[in-house]
Amino acid sequence: MRVLLTGSSGWLGRTLAPLLVEHGHRITGLDVVPGAHTDVIGTVADRALIERVMGEHGIEAVIHGGALHKPDIVRYPRQAFVDVNVTGTLNLIEAAVAAGNDRFLFTSTTSLMVRADVRAGASVKGAWWMDEDFAPVEPRNIYGITKLAAEQAVKLVHREHGINVAILRTGRFFPEDDDTHATPSGENLKANELLNRRLTVEDAAGAHLAALEAAPQIGCDTFILSAPPPFAREDAEELARDARAVIARQYPDAAALYATKGWVLPDIIDRVYDPSRAERRFGWRAKSDFGSVLAALRDGTDLPFAHDPDYTSPIIAQERDACMC
């Protein structure tokens, strides 16, 4: 299948592109900055460019992973988020319909579900259990607002034209340090997040591949992507009060293994992302989870996730280098 992949120079794109090729797909990468898997330099906000790329490359399906992200909020005005995240998405799916494509994948984010009360901590009932039916959805910043608007736009085009749509709300998979959490930080924080809100970039790429191939059976649906949590909804109250006790029941040696690294387990967990719909509907389940972290600690092998505190997105690196000229 000839696939247009936007965001091909980014963290997800550079992992997803070779995976798609490995499975027999022909990729045209589009990004605003150069990359090993980027064939076209340009923005999705350029409607004429999108239409030209669709025709010249015979595109049969679109995976739209490109976007302005949360860290870009301090660097770009709100209008830029509307232009790229909303108008750009609409440009792509309308061009896909015009070209006769039967499937469109949209990389969204669990961030749009983190409204003010979720960000403030657990509810009176305990940890928030966040699946695709979690509501109301009230994004807290322009990034979340525009991603939610883009989701609604692709659903509208699906209803009008029947193109199959998979909306993939990914949990965290970035390699850099968190910009808000100082303690714990680094690898310790990423390991903890595999309990409830993170996945590896390899698993995120695998989910996109699986959704692409299953799109005709999906029709139109939204999916949370995260490592499978080792908890049940019935654990929500205790997770918000004593997460370590819940973890100890599932992984009796977790505390001891963490101690060998000088790490700490979370005292409380205030939210849990539930990715089970993706497994039910198109057979995807993350290969790496919190148990994979503990296995690596036991065996002295590499951790299952990437950690790079010096990672800089390609667009930020390009702008930095330009300023140094």
PDB file of N, CA and C in Angstrom, residues 180-218:
ATOM      1  N   THR A 180       7.641  18.904  33.625  1.00  0.00           N
ATOM      2  CA  THR A 180       6.946  19.362  34.833  1.00  0.00           C
ATOM      3  C   THR A 180       7.304  18.559  36.077  1.00  0.00           C
ATOM      4  N   HIS A 181       7.729  17.289  35.924  1.00  0.00           N
ATOM      5  CA  HIS A 181       8.015  16.442  37.075  1.00  0.00           C
ATOM      6  C   HIS A 181       9.520  16.371  37.315  1.00  0.00           C
ATOM      7  N   ALA A 182       9.957  16.818  38.466  1.00  0.00           N
ATOM      8  CA  ALA A 182      11.375  16.811  38.798  1.00  0.00           C
ATOM      9  C   ALA A 182      11.756  15.596  39.636  1.00  0.00           C
ATOM     10  N   THR A 183      10.807  15.084  40.425  1.00  0.00           N
ATOM     11  CA  THR A 183      11.096  13.953  41.314  1.00  0.00           C
ATOM     12  C   THR A 183       9.936  12.961  41.273  1.00  0.00           C
ATOM     13  N   PRO A 184      10.181  11.685  40.952  1.00  0.00           N
ATOM     14  CA  PRO A 184      11.430  11.216  40.361  1.00  0.00           C
ATOM     15  C   PRO A 184      11.536  11.686  38.925  1.00  0.00           C
ATOM     16  N   SER A 185      12.707  11.571  38.374  1.00  0.00           N
ATOM     17  CA  SER A 185      12.914  12.023  37.010  1.00  0.00           C
ATOM     18  C   SER A 185      13.571  10.924  36.196  1.00  0.00           C
ATOM     19  N   GLY A 186      13.849  11.246  34.951  1.00  0.00           N
ATOM     20  CA  GLY A 186      14.610  10.350  34.107  1.00  0.00           C
ATOM     21  C   GLY A 186      13.993   8.977  33.952  1.00  0.00           C
ATOM     22  N   GLU A 187      14.849   7.966  34.016  1.00  0.00           N
ATOM     23  CA  GLU A 187      14.403   6.595  33.802  1.00  0.00           C
ATOM     24  C   GLU A 187      13.412   6.143  34.869  1.00  0.00           C
ATOM     25  N   ASN A 188      13.585   6.608  36.096  1.00  0.00           N
ATOM     26  CA  ASN A 188      12.676   6.220  37.177  1.00  0.00           C
ATOM     27  C   ASN A 188      11.243   6.643  36.862  1.00  0.00           C
ATOM     28  N   LEU A 189      11.067   7.875  36.417  1.00  0.00           N
ATOM     29  CA  LEU A 189       9.720   8.350  36.086  1.00  0.00           C
ATOM     30  C   LEU A 189       9.131   7.559  34.923  1.00  0.00           C
ATOM     31  N   LYS A 190       9.917   7.320  33.892  1.00  0.00           N
ATOM     32  CA  LYS A 190       9.407   6.570  32.739  1.00  0.00           C
ATOM     33  C   LYS A 190       9.005   5.149  33.147  1.00  0.00           C
ATOM     34  N   ALA A 191       9.830   4.515  33.987  1.00  0.00           N
ATOM     35  CA  ALA A 191       9.484   3.175  34.460  1.00  0.00           C
ATOM     36  C   ALA A 191       8.167   3.193  35.221  1.00  0.00           C
ATOM     37  N   ASN A 192       7.997   4.163  36.113  1.00  0.00           N
ATOM     38  CA  ASN A 192       6.749   4.282  36.872  1.00  0.00           C
ATOM     39  C   ASN A 192       5.556   4.494  35.951  1.00  0.00           C
ATOM     40  N   GLU A 193       5.737   5.298  34.923  1.00  0.00           N
ATOM     41  CA  GLU A 193       4.619   5.623  34.034  1.00  0.00           C
ATOM     42  C   GLU A 193       4.153   4.430  33.216  1.00  0.00           C
ATOM     43  N   LEU A 194       4.993   3.415  33.070  1.00  0.00           N
ATOM     44  CA  LEU A 194       4.542   2.205  32.373  1.00  0.00           C
ATOM     45  C   LEU A 194       3.481   1.457  33.175  1.00  0.00           C
ATOM     46  N   LEU A 195       3.290   1.837  34.413  1.00  0.00           N
ATOM     47  CA  LEU A 195       2.204   1.283  35.216  1.00  0.00           C
ATOM     48  C   LEU A 195       0.846   1.802  34.775  1.00  0.00           C
ATOM     49  N   ASN A 196       0.818   3.029  34.230  1.00  0.00           N
ATOM     50  CA  ASN A 196      -0.494   3.658  34.077  1.00  0.00           C
ATOM     51  C   ASN A 196      -0.675   4.613  32.909  1.00  0.00           C
ATOM     52  N   ARG A 197       0.430   5.058  32.221  1.00  0.00           N
ATOM     53  CA  ARG A 197       0.199   6.108  31.223  1.00  0.00           C
ATOM     54  C   ARG A 197       1.267   6.207  30.141  1.00  0.00           C
ATOM     55  N   ARG A 198       2.088   5.212  29.945  1.00  0.00           N
ATOM     56  CA  ARG A 198       3.192   5.294  28.990  1.00  0.00           C
ATOM     57  C   ARG A 198       3.248   4.033  28.145  1.00  0.00           C
ATOM     58  N   LEU A 199       3.873   4.142  26.986  1.00  0.00           N
ATOM     59  CA  LEU A 199       4.216   3.010  26.149  1.00  0.00           C
ATOM     60  C   LEU A 199       5.528   3.327  25.461  1.00  0.00           C
ATOM     61  N   THR A 200       6.158   2.345  24.872  1.00  0.00           N
ATOM     62  CA  THR A 200       7.384   2.594  24.135  1.00  0.00           C
ATOM     63  C   THR A 200       7.054   3.106  22.739  1.00  0.00           C
ATOM     64  N   VAL A 201       8.018   3.780  22.126  1.00  0.00           N
ATOM     65  CA  VAL A 201       7.792   4.264  20.761  1.00  0.00           C
ATOM     66  C   VAL A 201       7.629   3.094  19.802  1.00  0.00           C
ATOM     67  N   GLU A 202       8.302   1.976  20.084  1.00  0.00           N
ATOM     68  CA  GLU A 202       8.147   0.795  19.242  1.00  0.00           C
ATOM     69  C   GLU A 202       6.719   0.257  19.307  1.00  0.00           C
ATOM     70  N   ASP A 203       6.142   0.257  20.501  1.00  0.00           N
ATOM     71  CA  ASP A 203       4.758  -0.200  20.623  1.00  0.00           C
ATOM     72  C   ASP A 203       3.791   0.778  19.969  1.00  0.00           C
ATOM     73  N   ALA A 204       4.069   2.082  20.068  1.00  0.00           N
ATOM     74  CA  ALA A 204       3.222   3.063  19.389  1.00  0.00           C
ATOM     75  C   ALA A 204       3.246   2.842  17.883  1.00  0.00           C
ATOM     76  N   ALA A 205       4.437   2.573  17.340  1.00  0.00           N
ATOM     77  CA  ALA A 205       4.553   2.295  15.906  1.00  0.00           C
ATOM     78  C   ALA A 205       3.794   1.025  15.542  1.00  0.00           C
ATOM     79  N   GLY A 206       3.935  -0.016  16.370  1.00  0.00           N
ATOM     80  CA  GLY A 206       3.230  -1.267  16.106  1.00  0.00           C
ATOM     81  C   GLY A 206       1.724  -1.100  16.100  1.00  0.00           C
ATOM     82  N   ALA A 207       1.217  -0.230  16.960  1.00  0.00           N
ATOM     83  CA  ALA A 207      -0.222   0.031  16.994  1.00  0.00           C
ATOM     84  C   ALA A 207      -0.685   0.694  15.706  1.00  0.00           C
ATOM     85  N   HIS A 208       0.111   1.622  15.183  1.00  0.00           N
ATOM     86  CA  HIS A 208      -0.251   2.279  13.927  1.00  0.00           C
ATOM     87  C   HIS A 208      -0.275   1.276  12.773  1.00  0.00           C
ATOM     88  N   LEU A 209       0.700   0.394  12.725  1.00  0.00           N
ATOM     89  CA  LEU A 209       0.715  -0.626  11.681  1.00  0.00           C
ATOM     90  C   LEU A 209      -0.527  -1.514  11.775  1.00  0.00           C
ATOM     91  N   ALA A 210      -0.846  -1.965  12.987  1.00  0.00           N
ATOM     92  CA  ALA A 210      -2.000  -2.850  13.168  1.00  0.00           C
ATOM     93  C   ALA A 210      -3.301  -2.135  12.800  1.00  0.00           C
ATOM     94  N   ALA A 211      -3.422  -0.874  13.187  1.00  0.00           N
ATOM     95  CA  ALA A 211      -4.643  -0.120  12.877  1.00  0.00           C
ATOM     96  C   ALA A 211      -4.764   0.142  11.383  1.00  0.00           C
ATOM     97  N   LEU A 212      -3.640   0.398  10.719  1.00  0.00           N
ATOM     98  CA  LEU A 212      -3.669   0.613   9.272  1.00  0.00           C
ATOM     99  C   LEU A 212      -4.229  -0.614   8.562  1.00  0.00           C
ATOM    100  N   GLU A 213      -3.748  -1.771   8.950  1.00  0.00           N
ATOM    101  CA  GLU A 213      -4.163  -2.990   8.270  1.00  0.00           C
ATOM    102  C   GLU A 213      -5.589  -3.407   8.630  1.00  0.00           C
ATOM    103  N   ALA A 214      -6.061  -2.999   9.807  1.00  0.00           N
ATOM    104  CA  ALA A 214      -7.411  -3.376  10.243  1.00  0.00           C
ATOM    105  C   ALA A 214      -8.453  -2.299   9.979  1.00  0.00           C
ATOM    106  N   ALA A 215      -8.052  -1.193   9.382  1.00  0.00           N
ATOM    107  CA  ALA A 215      -8.947  -0.037   9.240  1.00  0.00           C
ATOM    108  C   ALA A 215     -10.303  -0.359   8.613  1.00  0.00           C
ATOM    109  N   PRO A 216     -10.373  -1.191   7.578  1.00  0.00           N
ATOM    110  CA  PRO A 216     -11.694  -1.479   7.005  1.00  0.00           C
ATOM    111  C   PRO A 216     -12.642  -2.158   7.984  1.00  0.00           C
ATOM    112  N   GLN A 217     -12.102  -2.894   8.950  1.00  0.00           N
ATOM    113  CA  GLN A 217     -12.938  -3.522   9.962  1.00  0.00           C
ATOM    114  C   GLN A 217     -13.264  -2.561  11.109  1.00  0.00           C
ATOM    115  N   ILE A 218     -12.436  -1.525  11.273  1.00  0.00           N
ATOM    116  CA  ILE A 218     -12.644  -0.562  12.357  1.00  0.00           C
ATOM    117  C   ILE A 218     -13.788   0.376  12.035  1.00  0.00           C
TER     118      ILE A 218
END
